[in-house]
PDB file of C-alpha atoms in Angstrom:
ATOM      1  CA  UNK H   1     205.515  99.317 177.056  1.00  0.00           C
ATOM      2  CA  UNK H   2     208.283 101.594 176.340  1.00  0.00           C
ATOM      3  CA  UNK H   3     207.397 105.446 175.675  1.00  0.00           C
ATOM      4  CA  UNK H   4     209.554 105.882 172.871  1.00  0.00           C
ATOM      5  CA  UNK H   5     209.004 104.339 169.433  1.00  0.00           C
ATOM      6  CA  UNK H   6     211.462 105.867 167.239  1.00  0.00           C
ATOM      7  CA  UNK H   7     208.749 105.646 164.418  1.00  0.00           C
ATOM      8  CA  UNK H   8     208.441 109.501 164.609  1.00  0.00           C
ATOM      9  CA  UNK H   9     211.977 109.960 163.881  1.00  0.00           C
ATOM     10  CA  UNK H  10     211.958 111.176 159.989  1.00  0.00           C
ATOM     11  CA  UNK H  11     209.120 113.709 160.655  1.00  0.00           C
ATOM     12  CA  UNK H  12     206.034 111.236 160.533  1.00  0.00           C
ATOM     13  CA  UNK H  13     203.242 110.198 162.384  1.00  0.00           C
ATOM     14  CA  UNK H  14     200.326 107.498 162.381  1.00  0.00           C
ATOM     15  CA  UNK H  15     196.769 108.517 162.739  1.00  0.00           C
ATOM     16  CA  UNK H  16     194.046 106.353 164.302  1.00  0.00           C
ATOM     17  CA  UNK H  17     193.724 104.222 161.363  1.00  0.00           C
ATOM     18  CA  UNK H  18     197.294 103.825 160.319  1.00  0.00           C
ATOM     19  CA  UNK H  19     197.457 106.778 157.845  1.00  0.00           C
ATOM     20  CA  UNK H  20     201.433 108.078 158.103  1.00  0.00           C
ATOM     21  CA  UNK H  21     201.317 112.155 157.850  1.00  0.00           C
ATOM     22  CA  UNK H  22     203.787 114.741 158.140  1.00  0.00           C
ATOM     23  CA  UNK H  23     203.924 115.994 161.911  1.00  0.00           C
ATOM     24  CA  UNK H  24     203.570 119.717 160.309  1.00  0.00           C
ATOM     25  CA  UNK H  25     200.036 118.141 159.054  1.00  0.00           C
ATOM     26  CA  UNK H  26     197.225 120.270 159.559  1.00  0.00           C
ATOM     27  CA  UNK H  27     195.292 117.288 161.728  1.00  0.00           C
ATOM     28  CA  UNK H  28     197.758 117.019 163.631  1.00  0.00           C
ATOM     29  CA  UNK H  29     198.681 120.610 164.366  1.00  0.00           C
ATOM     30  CA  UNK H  30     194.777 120.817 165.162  1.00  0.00           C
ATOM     31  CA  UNK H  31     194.885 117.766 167.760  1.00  0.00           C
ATOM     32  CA  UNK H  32     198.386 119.100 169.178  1.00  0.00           C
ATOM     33  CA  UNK H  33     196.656 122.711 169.784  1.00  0.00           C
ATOM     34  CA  UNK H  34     193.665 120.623 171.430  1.00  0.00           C
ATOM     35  CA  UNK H  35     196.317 118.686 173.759  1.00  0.00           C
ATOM     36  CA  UNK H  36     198.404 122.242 174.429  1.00  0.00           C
ATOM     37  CA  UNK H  37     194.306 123.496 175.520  1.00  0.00           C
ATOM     38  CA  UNK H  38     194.136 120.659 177.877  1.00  0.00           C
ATOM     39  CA  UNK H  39     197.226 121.512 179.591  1.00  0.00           C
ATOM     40  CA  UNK H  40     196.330 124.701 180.128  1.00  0.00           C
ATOM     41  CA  UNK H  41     192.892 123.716 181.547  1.00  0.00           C
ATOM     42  CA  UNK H  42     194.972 121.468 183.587  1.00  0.00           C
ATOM     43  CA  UNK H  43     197.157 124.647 185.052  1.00  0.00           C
ATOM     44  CA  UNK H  44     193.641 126.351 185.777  1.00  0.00           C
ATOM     45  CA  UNK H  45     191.955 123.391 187.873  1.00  0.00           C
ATOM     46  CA  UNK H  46     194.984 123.208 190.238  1.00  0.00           C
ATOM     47  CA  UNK H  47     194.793 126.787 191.211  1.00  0.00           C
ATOM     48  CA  UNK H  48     192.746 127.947 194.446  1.00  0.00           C
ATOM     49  CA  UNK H  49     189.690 127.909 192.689  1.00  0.00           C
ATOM     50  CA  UNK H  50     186.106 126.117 194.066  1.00  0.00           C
ATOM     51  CA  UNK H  51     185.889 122.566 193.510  1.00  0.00           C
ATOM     52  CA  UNK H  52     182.346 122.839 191.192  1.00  0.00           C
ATOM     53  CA  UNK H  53     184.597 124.833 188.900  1.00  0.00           C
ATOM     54  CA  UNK H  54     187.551 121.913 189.588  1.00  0.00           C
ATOM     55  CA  UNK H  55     185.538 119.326 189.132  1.00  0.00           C
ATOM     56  CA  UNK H  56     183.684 120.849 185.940  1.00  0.00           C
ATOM     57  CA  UNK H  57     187.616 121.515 184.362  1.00  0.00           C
ATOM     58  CA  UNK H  58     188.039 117.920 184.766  1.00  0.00           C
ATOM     59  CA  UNK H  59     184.832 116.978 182.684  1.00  0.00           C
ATOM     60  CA  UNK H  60     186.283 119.766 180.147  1.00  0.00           C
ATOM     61  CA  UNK H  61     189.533 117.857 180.251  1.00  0.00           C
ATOM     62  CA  UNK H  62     187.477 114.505 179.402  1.00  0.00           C
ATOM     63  CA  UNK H  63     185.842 115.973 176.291  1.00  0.00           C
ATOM     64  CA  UNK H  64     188.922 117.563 175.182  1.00  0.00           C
ATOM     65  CA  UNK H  65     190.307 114.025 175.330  1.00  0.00           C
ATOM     66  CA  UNK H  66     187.807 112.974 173.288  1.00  0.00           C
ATOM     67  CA  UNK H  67     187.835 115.450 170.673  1.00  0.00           C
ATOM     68  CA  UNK H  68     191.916 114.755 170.251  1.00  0.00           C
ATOM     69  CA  UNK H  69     190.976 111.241 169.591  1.00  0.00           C
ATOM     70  CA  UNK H  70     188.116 112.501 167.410  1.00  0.00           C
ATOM     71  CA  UNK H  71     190.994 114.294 165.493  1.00  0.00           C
ATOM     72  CA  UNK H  72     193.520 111.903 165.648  1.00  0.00           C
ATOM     73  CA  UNK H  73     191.671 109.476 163.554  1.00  0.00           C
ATOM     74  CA  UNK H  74     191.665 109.152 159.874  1.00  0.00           C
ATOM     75  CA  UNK H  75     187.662 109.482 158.925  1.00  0.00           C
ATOM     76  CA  UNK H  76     188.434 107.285 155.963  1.00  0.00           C
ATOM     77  CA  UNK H  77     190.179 104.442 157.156  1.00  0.00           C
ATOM     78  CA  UNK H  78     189.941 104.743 161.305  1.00  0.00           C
ATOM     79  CA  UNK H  79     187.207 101.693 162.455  1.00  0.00           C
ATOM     80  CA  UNK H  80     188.017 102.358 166.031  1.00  0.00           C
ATOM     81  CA  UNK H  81     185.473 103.409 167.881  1.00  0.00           C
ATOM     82  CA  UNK H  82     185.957 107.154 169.193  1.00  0.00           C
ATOM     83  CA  UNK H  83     184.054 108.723 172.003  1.00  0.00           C
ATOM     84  CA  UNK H  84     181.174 111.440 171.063  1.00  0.00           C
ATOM     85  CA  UNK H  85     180.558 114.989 171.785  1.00  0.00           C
ATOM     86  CA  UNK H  86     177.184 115.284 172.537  1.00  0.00           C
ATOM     87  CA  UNK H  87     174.833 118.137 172.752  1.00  0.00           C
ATOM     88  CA  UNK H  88     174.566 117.827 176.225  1.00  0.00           C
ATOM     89  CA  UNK H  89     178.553 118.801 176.449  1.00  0.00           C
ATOM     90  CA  UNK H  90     177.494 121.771 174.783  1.00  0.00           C
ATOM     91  CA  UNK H  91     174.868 122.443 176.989  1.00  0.00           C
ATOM     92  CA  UNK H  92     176.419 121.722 180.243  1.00  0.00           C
ATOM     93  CA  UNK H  93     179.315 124.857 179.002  1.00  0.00           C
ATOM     94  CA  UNK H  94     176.295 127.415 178.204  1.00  0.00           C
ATOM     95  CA  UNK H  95     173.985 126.774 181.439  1.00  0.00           C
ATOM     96  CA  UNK H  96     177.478 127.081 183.532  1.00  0.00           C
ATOM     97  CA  UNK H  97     178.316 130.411 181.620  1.00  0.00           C
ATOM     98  CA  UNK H  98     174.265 131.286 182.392  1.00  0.00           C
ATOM     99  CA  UNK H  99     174.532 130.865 185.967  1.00  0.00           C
ATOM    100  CA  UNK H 100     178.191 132.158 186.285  1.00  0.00           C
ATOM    101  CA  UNK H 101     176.371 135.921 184.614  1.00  0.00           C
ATOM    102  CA  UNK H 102     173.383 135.913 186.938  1.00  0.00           C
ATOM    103  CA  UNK H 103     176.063 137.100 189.471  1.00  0.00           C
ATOM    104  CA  UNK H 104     178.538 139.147 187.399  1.00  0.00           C
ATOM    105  CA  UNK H 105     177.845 142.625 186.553  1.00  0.00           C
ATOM    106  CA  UNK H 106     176.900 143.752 182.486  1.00  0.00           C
ATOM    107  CA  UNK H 107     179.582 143.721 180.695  1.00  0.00           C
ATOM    108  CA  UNK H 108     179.966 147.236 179.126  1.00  0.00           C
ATOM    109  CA  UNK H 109     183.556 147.086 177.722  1.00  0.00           C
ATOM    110  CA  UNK H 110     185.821 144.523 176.040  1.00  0.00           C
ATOM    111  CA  UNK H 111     188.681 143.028 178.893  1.00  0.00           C
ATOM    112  CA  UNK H 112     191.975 143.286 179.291  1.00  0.00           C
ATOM    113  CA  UNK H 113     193.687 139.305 179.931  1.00  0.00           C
ATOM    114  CA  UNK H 114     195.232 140.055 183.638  1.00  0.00           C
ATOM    115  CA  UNK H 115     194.338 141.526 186.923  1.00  0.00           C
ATOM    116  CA  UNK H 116     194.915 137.836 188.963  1.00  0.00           C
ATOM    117  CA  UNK H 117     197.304 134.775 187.904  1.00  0.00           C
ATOM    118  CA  UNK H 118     194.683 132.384 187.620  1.00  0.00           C
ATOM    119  CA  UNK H 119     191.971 135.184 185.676  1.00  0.00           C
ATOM    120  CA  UNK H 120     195.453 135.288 183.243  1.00  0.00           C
ATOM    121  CA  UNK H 121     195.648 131.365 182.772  1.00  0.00           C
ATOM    122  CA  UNK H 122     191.987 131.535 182.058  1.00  0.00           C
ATOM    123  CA  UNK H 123     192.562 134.185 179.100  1.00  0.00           C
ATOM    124  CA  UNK H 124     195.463 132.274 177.680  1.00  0.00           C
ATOM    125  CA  UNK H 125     193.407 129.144 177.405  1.00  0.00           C
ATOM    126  CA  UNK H 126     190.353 130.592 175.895  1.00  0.00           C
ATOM    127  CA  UNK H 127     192.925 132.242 173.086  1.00  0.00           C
ATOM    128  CA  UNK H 128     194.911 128.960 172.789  1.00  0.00           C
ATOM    129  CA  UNK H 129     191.009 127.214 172.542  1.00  0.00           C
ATOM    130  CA  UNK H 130     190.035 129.973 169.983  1.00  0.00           C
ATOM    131  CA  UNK H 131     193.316 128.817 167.546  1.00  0.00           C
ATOM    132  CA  UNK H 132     191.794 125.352 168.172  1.00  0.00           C
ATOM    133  CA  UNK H 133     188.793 126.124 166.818  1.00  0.00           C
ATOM    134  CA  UNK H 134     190.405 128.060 164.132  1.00  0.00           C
ATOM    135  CA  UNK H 135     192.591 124.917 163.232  1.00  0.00           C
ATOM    136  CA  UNK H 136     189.481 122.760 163.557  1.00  0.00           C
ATOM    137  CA  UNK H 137     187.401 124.833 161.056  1.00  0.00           C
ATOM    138  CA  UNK H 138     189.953 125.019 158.451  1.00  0.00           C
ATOM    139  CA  UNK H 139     190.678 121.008 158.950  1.00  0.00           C
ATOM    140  CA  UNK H 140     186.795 120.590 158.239  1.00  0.00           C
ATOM    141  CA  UNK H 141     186.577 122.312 154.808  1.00  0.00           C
ATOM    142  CA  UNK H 142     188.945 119.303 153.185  1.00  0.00           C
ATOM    143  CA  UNK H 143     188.619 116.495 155.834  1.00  0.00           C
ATOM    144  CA  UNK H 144     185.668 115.097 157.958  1.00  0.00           C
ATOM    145  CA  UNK H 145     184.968 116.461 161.250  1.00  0.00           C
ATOM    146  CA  UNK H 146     182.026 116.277 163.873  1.00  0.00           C
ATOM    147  CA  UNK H 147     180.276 120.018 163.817  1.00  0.00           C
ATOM    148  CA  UNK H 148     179.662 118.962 167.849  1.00  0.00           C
ATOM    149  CA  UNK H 149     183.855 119.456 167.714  1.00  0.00           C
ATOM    150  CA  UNK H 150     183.591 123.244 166.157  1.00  0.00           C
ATOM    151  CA  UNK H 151     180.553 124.384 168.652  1.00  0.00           C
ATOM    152  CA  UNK H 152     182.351 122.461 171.944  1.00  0.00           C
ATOM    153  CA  UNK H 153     185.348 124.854 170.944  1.00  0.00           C
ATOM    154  CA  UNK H 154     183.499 128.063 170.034  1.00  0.00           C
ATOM    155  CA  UNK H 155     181.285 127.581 173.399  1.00  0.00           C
ATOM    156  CA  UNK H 156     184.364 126.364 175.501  1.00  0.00           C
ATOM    157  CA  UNK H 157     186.225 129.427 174.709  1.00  0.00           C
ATOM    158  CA  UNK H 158     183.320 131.821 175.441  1.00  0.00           C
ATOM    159  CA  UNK H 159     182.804 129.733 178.697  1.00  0.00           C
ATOM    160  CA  UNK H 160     186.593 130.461 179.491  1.00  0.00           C
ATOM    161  CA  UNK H 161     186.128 133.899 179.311  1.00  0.00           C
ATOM    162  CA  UNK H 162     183.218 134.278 181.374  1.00  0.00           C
ATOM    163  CA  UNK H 163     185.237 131.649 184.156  1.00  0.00           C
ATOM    164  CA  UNK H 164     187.966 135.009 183.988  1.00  0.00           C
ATOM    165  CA  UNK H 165     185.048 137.219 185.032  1.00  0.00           C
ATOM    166  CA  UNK H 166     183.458 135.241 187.504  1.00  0.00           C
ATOM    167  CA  UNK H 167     187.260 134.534 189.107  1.00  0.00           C
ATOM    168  CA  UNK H 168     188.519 137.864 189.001  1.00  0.00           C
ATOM    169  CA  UNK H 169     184.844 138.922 190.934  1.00  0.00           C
ATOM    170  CA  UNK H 170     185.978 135.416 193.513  1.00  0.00           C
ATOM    171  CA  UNK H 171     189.492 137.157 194.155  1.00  0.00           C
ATOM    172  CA  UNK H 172     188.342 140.587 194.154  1.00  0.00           C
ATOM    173  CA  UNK H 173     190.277 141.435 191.671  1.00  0.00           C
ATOM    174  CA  UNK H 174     189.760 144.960 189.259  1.00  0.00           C
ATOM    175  CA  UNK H 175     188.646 143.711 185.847  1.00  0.00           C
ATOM    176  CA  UNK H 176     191.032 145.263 183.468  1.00  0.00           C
ATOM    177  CA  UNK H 177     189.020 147.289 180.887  1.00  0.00           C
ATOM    178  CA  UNK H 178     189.686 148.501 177.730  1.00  0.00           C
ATOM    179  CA  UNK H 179     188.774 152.189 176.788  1.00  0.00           C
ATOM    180  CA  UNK H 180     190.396 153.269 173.393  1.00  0.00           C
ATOM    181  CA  UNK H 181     192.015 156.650 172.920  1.00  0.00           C
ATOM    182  CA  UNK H 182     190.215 158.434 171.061  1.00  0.00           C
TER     183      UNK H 182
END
């Protein structure tokens, strides 16, 4: 099977279902951003980081799969059968942010991305996961979309954050706090 099609050459693309967009289309743009996520959770899981966390990136990377195929389809005309999200993805994300703050201390100011390369690839995912969940929310006021999708994103990103925290206490690195001038 050869890589290359050509049938994306004039600016279009086919959905799961046959459906021939524009590749500026919002679902796709939404899918793409959920793809450019998963590379970027890639990037973190190869780091020097603990294999729970390694192996928990890789489940992440699974159910980001699944929600680009979730995407990817046409609602109307798709009759593949796509993988769920289930609320036991969503769950997994909060108890792993639960346990990760039983050994981080309050947080009392909003954080600065930085302070340890892999702490920074954590922030730049959870903003690239908050435009996916942006993207996703605005494809869901005209188009069909799972609500599991929106919360896996909102809770992923809030998860990625608290990953920074609990990496930057692994590597002893100085959180980077903000303190406005007043």
């Amino acid at each position: 099977m050869k890589i290359y099609t050509k049938t994306g050459d004039k600016g279009q693309t086919s959905l799961i279902g046959g459906t021939r967009v524009p590749k500026y289309h919002l679902r796709i743009e939404t899918y793409g951003t959920v793809d450019e996520l998963n590379s970027y959770i890639g990037l973190i899981m190869c780091q020097d980081i603990d294999s729970h966390n390694q192996q928990l990136l890789k489940e992440i990377q699974d159910r980001l799969f699944t929600i680009g195929a979730s995407l990817a389809a046409d609602p109307e005309k798709s009759k593949m059968k796509i993988p769920d999200l289930h609320e036991t993805d969503i769950t997994l994300l909060e108890n792993e942010m639960d346990l990760m703050n039983e050994t981080l201390p309050a947080l009392k100011h909003f954080v600065l991305p930085g302070g340890n390369t892999v702490v920074s690839y954590c922030h730049i995912a959870r903003c690239v996961c908050r435009r996916a969940e942006r993207l996703t929310v605005e494809l869901a006021e005209n188009s069909f979309v799972d609500e599991h999708v929106t919360i896996y994103l909102n809770r992923l990103s809030d998860y990625l954050f608290v990953l920074a925290r609990k990496l930057s206490a692994y590597f002893k690195a100085e959180e980077n706090i903000w303190i406005p001038r007043v």
